PDB file of C-alpha atoms in Angstrom:
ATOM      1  CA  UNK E 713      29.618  43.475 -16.684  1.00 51.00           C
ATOM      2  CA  UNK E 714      27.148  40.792 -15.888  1.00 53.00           C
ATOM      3  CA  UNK E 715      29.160  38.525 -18.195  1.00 53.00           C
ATOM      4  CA  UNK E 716      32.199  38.791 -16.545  1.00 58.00           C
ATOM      5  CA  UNK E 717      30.933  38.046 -13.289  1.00 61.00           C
ATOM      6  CA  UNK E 718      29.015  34.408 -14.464  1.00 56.00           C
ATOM      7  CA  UNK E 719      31.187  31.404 -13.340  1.00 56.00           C
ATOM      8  CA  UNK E 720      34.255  30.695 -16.144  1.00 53.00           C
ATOM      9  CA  UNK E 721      32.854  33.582 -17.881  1.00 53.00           C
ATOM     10  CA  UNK E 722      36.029  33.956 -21.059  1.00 54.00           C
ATOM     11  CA  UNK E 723      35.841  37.074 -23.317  1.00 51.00           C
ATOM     12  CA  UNK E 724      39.111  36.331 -24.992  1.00 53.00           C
ATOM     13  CA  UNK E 725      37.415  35.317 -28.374  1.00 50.00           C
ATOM     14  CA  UNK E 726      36.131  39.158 -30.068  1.00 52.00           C
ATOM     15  CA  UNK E 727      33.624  36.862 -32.432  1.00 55.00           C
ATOM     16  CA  UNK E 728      31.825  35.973 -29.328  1.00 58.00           C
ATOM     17  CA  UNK E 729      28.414  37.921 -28.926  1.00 68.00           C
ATOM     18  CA  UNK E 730      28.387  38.617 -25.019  1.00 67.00           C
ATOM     19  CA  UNK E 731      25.297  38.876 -24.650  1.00 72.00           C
ATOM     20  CA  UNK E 732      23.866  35.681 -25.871  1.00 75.00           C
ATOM     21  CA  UNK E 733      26.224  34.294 -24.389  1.00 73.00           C
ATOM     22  CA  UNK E 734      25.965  35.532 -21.217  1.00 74.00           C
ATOM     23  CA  UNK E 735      21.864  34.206 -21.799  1.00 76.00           C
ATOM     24  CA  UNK E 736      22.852  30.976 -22.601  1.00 74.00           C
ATOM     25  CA  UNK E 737      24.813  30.920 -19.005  1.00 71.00           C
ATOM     26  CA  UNK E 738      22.367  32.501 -17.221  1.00 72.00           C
ATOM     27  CA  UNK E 739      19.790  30.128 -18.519  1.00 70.00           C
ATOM     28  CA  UNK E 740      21.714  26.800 -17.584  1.00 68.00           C
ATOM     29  CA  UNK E 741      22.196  28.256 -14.079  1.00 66.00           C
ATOM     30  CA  UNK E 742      18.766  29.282 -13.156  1.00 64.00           C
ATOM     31  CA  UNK E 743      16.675  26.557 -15.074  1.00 62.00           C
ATOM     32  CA  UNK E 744      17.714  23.377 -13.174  1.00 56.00           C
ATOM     33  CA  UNK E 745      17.102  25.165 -10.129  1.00 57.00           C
ATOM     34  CA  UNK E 746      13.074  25.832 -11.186  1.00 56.00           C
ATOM     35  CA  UNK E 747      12.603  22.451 -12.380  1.00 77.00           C
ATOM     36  CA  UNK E 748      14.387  21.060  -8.968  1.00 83.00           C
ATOM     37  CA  UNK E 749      11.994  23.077  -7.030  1.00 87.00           C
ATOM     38  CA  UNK E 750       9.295  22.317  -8.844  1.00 89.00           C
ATOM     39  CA  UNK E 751       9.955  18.644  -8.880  1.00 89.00           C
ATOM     40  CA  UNK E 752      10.100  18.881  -4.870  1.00 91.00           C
ATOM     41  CA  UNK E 753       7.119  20.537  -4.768  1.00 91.00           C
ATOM     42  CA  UNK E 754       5.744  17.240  -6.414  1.00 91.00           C
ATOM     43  CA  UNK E 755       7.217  14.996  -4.320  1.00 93.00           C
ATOM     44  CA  UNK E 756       5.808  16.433  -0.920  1.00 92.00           C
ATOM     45  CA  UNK E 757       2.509  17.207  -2.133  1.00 93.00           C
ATOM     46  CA  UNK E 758       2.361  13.484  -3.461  1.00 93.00           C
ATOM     47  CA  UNK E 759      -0.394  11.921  -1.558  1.00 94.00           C
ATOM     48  CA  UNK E 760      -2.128   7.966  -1.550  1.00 92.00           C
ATOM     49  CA  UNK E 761      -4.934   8.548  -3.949  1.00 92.00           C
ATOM     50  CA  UNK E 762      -8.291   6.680  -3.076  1.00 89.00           C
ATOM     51  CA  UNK E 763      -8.301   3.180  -4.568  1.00 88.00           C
ATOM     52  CA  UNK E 764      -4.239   3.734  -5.406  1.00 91.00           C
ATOM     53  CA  UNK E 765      -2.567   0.338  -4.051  1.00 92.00           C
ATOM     54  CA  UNK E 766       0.711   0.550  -1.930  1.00 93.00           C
ATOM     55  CA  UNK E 767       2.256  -0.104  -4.717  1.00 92.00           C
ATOM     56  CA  UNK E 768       1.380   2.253  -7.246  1.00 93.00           C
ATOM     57  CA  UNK E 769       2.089   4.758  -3.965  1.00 94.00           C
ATOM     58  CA  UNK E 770       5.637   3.787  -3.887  1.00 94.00           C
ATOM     59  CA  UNK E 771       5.945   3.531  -7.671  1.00 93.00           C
ATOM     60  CA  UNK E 772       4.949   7.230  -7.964  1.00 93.00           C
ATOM     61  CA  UNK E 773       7.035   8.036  -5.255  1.00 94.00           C
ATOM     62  CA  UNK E 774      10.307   6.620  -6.538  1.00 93.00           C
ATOM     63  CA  UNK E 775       9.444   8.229 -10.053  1.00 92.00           C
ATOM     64  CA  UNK E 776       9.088  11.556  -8.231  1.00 92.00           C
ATOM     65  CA  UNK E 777      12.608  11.364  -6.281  1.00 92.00           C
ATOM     66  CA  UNK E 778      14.439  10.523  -9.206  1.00 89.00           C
ATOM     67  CA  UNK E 779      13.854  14.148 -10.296  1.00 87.00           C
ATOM     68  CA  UNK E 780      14.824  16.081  -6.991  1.00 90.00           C
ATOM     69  CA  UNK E 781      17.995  14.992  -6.803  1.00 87.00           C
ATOM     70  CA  UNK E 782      18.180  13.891  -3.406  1.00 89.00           C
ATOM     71  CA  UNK E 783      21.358  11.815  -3.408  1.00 90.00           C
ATOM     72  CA  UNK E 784      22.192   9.321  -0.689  1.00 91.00           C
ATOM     73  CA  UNK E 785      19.060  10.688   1.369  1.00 93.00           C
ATOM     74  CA  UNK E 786      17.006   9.089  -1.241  1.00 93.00           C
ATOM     75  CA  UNK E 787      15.086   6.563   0.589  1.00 93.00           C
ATOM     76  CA  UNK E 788      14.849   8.138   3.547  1.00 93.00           C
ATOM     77  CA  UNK E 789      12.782  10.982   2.035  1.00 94.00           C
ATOM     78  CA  UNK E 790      10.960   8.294   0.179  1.00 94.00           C
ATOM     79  CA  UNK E 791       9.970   6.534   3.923  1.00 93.00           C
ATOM     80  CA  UNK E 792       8.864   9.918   5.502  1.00 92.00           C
ATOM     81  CA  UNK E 793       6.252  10.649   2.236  1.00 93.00           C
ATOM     82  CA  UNK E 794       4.963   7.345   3.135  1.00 93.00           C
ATOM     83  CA  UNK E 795       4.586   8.047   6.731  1.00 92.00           C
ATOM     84  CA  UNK E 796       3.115  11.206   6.558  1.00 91.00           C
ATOM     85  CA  UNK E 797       0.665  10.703   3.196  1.00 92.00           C
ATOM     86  CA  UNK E 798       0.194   6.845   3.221  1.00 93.00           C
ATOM     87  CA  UNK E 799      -4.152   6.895   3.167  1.00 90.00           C
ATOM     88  CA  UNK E 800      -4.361   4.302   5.650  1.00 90.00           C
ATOM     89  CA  UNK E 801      -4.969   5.665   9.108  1.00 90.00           C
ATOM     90  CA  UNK E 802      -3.912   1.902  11.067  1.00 89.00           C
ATOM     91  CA  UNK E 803      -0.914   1.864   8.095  1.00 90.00           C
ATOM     92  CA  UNK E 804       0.011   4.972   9.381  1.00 89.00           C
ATOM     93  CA  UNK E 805      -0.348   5.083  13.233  1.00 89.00           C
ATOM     94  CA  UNK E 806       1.896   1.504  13.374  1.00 88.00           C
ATOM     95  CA  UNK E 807       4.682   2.884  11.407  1.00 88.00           C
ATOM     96  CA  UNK E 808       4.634   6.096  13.630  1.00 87.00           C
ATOM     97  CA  UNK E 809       4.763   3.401  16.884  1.00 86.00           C
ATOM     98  CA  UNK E 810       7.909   1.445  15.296  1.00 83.00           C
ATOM     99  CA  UNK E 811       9.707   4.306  15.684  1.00 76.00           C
ATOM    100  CA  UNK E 812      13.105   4.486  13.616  1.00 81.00           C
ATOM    101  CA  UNK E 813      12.685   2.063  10.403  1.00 86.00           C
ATOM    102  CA  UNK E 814      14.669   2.096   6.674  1.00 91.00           C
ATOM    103  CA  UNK E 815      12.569   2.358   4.109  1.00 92.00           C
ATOM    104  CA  UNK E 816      12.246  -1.724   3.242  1.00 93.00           C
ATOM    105  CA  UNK E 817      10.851  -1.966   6.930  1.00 91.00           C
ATOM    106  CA  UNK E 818       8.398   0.775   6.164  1.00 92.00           C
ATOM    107  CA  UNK E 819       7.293  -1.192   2.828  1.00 93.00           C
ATOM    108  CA  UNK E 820       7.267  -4.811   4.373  1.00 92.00           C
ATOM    109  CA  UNK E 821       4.836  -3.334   6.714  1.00 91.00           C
ATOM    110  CA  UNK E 822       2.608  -1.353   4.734  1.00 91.00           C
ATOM    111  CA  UNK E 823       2.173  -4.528   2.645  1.00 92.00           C
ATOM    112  CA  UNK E 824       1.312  -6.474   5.177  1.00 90.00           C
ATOM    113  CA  UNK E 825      -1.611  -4.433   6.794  1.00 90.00           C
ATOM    114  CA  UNK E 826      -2.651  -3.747   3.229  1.00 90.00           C
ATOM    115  CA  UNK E 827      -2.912  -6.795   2.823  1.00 89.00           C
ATOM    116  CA  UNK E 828      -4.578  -7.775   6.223  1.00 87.00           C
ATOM    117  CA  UNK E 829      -6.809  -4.846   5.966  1.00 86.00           C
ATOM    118  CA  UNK E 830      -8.126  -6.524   2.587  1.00 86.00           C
ATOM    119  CA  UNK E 831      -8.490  -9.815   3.870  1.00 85.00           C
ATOM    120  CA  UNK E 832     -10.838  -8.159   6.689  1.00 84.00           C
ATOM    121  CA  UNK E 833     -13.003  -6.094   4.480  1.00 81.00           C
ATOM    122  CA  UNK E 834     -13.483  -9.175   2.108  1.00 80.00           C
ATOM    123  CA  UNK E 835     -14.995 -11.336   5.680  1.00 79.00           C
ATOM    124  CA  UNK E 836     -16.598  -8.220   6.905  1.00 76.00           C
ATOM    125  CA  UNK E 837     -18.700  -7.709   3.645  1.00 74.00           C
ATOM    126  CA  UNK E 838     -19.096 -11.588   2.279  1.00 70.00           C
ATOM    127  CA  UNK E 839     -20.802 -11.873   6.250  1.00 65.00           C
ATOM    128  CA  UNK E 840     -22.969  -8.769   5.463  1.00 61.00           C
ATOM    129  CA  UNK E 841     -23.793  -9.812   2.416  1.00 57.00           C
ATOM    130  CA  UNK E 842     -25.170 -13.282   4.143  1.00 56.00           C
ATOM    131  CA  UNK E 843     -26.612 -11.255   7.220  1.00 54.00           C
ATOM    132  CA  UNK E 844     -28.873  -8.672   5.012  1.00 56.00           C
ATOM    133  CA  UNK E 845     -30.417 -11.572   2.827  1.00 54.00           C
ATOM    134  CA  UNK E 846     -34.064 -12.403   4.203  1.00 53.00           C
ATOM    135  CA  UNK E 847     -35.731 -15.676   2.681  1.00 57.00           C
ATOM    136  CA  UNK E 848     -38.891 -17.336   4.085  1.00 55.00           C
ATOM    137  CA  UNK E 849     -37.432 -20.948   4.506  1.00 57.00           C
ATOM    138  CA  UNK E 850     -40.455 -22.230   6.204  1.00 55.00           C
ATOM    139  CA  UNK E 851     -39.325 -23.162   9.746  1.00 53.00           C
ATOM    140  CA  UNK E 852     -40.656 -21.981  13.013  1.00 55.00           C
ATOM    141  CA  UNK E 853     -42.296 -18.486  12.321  1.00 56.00           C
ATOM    142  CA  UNK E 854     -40.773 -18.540   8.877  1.00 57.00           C
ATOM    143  CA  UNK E 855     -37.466 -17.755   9.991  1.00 56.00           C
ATOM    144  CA  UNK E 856     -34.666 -19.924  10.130  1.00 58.00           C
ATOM    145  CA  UNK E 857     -33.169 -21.013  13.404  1.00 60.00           C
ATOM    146  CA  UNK E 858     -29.289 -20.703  14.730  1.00 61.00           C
ATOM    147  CA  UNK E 859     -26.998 -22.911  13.151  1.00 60.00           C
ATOM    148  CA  UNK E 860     -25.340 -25.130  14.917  1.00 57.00           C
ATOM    149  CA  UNK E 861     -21.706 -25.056  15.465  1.00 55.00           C
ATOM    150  CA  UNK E 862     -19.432 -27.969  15.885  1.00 55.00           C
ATOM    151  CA  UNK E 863     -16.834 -26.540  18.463  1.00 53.00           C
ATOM    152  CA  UNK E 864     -16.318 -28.298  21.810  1.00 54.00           C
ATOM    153  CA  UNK E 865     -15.307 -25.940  24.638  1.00 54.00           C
ATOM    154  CA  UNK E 866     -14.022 -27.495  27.592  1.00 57.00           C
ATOM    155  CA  UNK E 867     -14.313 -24.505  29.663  1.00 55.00           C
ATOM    156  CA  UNK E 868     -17.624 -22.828  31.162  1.00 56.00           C
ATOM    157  CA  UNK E 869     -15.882 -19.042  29.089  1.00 57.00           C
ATOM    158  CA  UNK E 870     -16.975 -18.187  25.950  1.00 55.00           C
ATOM    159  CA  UNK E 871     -15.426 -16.040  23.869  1.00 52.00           C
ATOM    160  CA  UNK E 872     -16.714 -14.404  20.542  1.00 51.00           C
ATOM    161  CA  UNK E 873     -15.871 -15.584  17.174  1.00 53.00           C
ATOM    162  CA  UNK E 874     -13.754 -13.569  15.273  1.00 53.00           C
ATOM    163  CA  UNK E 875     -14.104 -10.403  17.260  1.00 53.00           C
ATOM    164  CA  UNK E 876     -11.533  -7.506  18.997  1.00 55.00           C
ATOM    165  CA  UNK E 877      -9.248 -10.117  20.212  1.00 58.00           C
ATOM    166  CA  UNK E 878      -8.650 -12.647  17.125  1.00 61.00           C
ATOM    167  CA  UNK E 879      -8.691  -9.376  14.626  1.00 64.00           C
ATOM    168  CA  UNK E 880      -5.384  -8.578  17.007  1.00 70.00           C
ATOM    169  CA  UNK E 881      -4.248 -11.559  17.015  1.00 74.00           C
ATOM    170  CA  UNK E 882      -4.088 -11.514  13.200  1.00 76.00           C
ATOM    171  CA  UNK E 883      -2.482  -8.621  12.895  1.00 77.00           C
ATOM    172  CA  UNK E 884       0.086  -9.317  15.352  1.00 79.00           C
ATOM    173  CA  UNK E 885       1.054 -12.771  13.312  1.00 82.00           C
ATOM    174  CA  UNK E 886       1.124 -10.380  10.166  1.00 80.00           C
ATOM    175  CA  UNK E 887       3.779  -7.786  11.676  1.00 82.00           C
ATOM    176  CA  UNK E 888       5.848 -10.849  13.009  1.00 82.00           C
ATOM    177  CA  UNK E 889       6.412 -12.188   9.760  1.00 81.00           C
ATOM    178  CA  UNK E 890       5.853  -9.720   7.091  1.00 80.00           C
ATOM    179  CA  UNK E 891       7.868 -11.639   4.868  1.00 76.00           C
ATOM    180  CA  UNK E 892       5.350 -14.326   4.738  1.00 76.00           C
ATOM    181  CA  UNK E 893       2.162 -12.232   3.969  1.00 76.00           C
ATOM    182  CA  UNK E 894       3.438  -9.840   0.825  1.00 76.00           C
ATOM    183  CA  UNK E 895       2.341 -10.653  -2.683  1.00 73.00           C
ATOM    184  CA  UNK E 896       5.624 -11.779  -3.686  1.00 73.00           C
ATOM    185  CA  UNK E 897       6.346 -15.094  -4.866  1.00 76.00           C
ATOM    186  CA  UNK E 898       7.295 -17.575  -2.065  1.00 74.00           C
ATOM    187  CA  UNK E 899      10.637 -19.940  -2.310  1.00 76.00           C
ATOM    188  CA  UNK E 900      12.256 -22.895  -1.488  1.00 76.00           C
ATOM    189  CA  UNK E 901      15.507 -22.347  -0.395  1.00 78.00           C
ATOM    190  CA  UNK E 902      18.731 -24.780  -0.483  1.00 82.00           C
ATOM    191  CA  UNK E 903      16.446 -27.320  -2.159  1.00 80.00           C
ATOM    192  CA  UNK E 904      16.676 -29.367  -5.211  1.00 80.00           C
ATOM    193  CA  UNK E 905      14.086 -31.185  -6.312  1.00 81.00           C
ATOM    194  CA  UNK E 906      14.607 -34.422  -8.315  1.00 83.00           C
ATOM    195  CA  UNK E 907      11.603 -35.755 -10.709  1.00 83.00           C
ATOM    196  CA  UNK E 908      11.681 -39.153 -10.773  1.00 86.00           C
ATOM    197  CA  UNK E 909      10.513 -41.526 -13.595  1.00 85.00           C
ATOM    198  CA  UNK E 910       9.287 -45.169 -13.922  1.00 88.00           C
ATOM    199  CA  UNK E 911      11.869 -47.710 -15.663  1.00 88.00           C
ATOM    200  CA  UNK E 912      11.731 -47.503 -19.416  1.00 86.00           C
ATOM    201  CA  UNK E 913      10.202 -44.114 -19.552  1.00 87.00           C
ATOM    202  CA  UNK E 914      10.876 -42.959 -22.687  1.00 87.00           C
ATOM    203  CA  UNK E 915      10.932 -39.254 -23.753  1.00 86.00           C
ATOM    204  CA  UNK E 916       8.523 -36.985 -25.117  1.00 87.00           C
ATOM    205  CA  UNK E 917       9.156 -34.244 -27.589  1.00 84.00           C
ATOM    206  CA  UNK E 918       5.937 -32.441 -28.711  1.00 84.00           C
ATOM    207  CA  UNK E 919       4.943 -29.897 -31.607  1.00 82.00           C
ATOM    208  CA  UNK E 920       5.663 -26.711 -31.153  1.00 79.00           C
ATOM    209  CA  UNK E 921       2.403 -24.694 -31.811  1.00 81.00           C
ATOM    210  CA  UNK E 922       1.838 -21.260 -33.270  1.00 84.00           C
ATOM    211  CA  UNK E 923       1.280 -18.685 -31.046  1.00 82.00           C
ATOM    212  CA  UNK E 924      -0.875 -15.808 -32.143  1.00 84.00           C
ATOM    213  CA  UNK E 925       0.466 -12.576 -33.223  1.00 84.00           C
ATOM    214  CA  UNK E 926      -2.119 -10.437 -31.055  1.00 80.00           C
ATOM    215  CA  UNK E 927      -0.621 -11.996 -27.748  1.00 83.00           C
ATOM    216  CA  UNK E 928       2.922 -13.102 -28.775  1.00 84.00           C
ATOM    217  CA  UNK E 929       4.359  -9.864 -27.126  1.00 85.00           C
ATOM    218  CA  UNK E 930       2.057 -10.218 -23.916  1.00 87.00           C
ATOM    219  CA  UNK E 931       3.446 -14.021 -23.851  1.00 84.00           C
ATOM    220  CA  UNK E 932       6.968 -12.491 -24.234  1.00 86.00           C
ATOM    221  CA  UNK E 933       6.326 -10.153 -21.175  1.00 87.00           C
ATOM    222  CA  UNK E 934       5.013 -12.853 -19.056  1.00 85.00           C
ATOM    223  CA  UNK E 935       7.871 -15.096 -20.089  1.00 86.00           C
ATOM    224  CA  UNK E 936      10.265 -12.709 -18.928  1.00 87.00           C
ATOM    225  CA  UNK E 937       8.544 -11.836 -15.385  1.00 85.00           C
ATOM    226  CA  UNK E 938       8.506 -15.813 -14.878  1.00 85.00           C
ATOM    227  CA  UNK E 939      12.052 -16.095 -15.513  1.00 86.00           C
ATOM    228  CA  UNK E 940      12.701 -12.810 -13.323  1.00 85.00           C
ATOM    229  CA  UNK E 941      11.280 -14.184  -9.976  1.00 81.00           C
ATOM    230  CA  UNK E 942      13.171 -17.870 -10.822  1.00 80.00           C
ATOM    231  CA  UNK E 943      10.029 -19.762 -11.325  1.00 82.00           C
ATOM    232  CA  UNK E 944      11.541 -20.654 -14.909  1.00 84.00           C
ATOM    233  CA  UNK E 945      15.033 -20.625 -16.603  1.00 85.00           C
ATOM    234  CA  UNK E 946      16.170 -20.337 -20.205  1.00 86.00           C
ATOM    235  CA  UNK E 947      17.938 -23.305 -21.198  1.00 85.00           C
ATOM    236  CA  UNK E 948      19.311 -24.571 -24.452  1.00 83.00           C
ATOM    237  CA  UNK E 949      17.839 -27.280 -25.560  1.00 81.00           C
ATOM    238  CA  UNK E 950      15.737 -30.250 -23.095  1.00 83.00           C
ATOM    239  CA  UNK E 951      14.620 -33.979 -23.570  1.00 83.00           C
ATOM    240  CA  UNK E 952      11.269 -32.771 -22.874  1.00 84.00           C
ATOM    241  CA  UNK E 953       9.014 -30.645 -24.982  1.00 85.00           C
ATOM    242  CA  UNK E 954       5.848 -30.040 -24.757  1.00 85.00           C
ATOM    243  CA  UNK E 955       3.621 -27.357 -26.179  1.00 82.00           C
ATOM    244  CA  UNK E 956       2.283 -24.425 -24.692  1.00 82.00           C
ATOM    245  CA  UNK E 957      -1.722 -23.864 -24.918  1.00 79.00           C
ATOM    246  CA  UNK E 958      -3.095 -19.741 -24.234  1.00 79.00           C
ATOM    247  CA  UNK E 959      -6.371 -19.395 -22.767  1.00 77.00           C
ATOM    248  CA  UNK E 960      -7.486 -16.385 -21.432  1.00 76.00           C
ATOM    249  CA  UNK E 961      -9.412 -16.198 -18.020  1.00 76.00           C
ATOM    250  CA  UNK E 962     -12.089 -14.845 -17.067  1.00 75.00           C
ATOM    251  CA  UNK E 963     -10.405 -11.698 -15.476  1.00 73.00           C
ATOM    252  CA  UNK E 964      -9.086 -11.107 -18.820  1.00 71.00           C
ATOM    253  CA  UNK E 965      -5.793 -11.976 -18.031  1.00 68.00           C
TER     254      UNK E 965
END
C-alpha cells in the first residue's frame, strides 16, 4: 500500500520486489530534505571566527549557500549572514545605518572598514609601542623634552592631532569611495601606454632559464592570477625576452 501511494509509483513489472523498491523511493525523497536542513542549519549558525578576514567570511559563506539551495534569493541570504554575524561591531552598526544594500554594497563596505580598522590598530600600537619605551637620554632630569613640531597655525584654535574628529574624517573618505580602499588591484582605464625607445635600439632576446621543479607549479599559479586581474597577457611570440629570476621573500612568499 505504501508503494502505491509514492509519487510515479508503477507495479506493472511482477519481477519488481516492492519493497525495495518502495525503499529506494522513500530514501531519495526524504534524504535531500535532511541534508538541505542540515546544510541550513550551517549556514545560519556560520559566524566571523576571531582572526577570520572578511574574506575567508564570505568565502565560507558562499561555500555554505551553494548547498541550501536557495535559488535566486542567493545573495540576499548571503548579505543578511553578514549583517547579523560579521565580528566587527563598527562593520556591523554602519551596514545596519545604510539601510537597504545588495550584497556587493555590503562587501565594498565591509572591506573598507576592515581595512580602515587595520590601518588604525597598526598607528594605535606602532605609537604605543614608542610611548611605553623609557631610555635615559641625558637631558634635563634625564628625560627627554617635547619634540618640536613644524606646523604653522594661523589661527589662535588648536585642535588635536589625529584624534575623534580626523579618525571620522577617515572613515568618512573610506565609505565615499570604497572602490578606492579594497585590496584589489587598481587600473588604468581607456589608456594605452606607448614605450618609447632611443634611435637604433636594437632588440634583446635573452636565455630562457630553468625554473625549479619544487616551485614550477607555484610559478604556474601566480602566472595565472597575474594574467586573471590583466596585469599580464599571453602572447605568442615578442621581440623582447628576457629571463625570469625567483627569489623568495622574506614572508616566504
Amino acid at each position: 500500500m505504501v508503494f502505491r501511494t509514492l509519487p510515479q509509483a508503477s507495479i506493472q513489472d511482477e519481477e519488481f520486489d516492492v519493497f525495495k523498491v518502495a525503499l529506494i523511493k522513500l530514501e531519495n525523497r526524504f534524504k535531500p530534505s535532511m541534508s538541505i536542513a542540515l546544510n541550513w542549519f550551517k549556514f545560519y549558525t556560520r559566524t566571523q571566527q576571531v582572526e577570520e578576514t572578511f574574506d575567508e567570511f564570505l568565502t565560507a559563506l558562499r561555500s555554505l549557500s551553494v548547498h541550501c539551495n536557495f535559488g535566486p534569493i542567493t545573495n540576499e541570504m548571503i548579505r543578511d549572514q553578514i549583517i547579523v554575524h560579521v565580528r566587527s561591531r563598527r562593520i556591523q552598526e554602519q551596514l545596519w545605518v545604510m539601510g537597504d544594500l545588495k550584497l556587493q554594497d555590503v562587501i565594498n563596505t565591509a572591506k573598507a572598514l576592515e581595512q580602515s580598522e587595520k590601518w588604525m590598530k597598526s598607528v594605535q600600537e606602532s605609537s604605543k609601542d614608542k610611548n611605553s619605551i623609557h631610555d635615559v637620554v641625558g637631558a634635563v632630569g634625564g628625560y627627554e623634552g617635547p619634540h618640536q613640531v613644524g606646523i604653522i597655525l594661523n589661527t589662535r584654535a588648536c585642535e588635536p592631532v589625529l584624534m575623534i574628529e580626523e579618525s571620522n574624517e577617515m572613515d568618512a573618505i573610506v565609505l565615499k569611495f570604497p572602490k578606492v580602499f579594497t585590496d584589489v588591484l587598481g587600473k588604468l582605464k581607456n589608456y594605452s601606454h606607448k614605450i618609447k625607445l632611443k634611435s637604433g635600439a636594437r632588440t634583446v632576446k635573452q636565455m630562457l632559464r630553468n625554473v625549479p621543479i619544487g616551485v614550477r607549479d607555484e610559478l604556474k599559479t601566480i602566472l595565472a592570477g597575474m594574467v586573471k586581474d590583466d596585469v599580464i597577457e599571453e602572447i605568442e611570440s615578442s621581440e623582447w625576452v628576457s629571463a625570469i629570476v625567483l627569489a623568495r621573500k622574506s614572508d616566504k612568499s
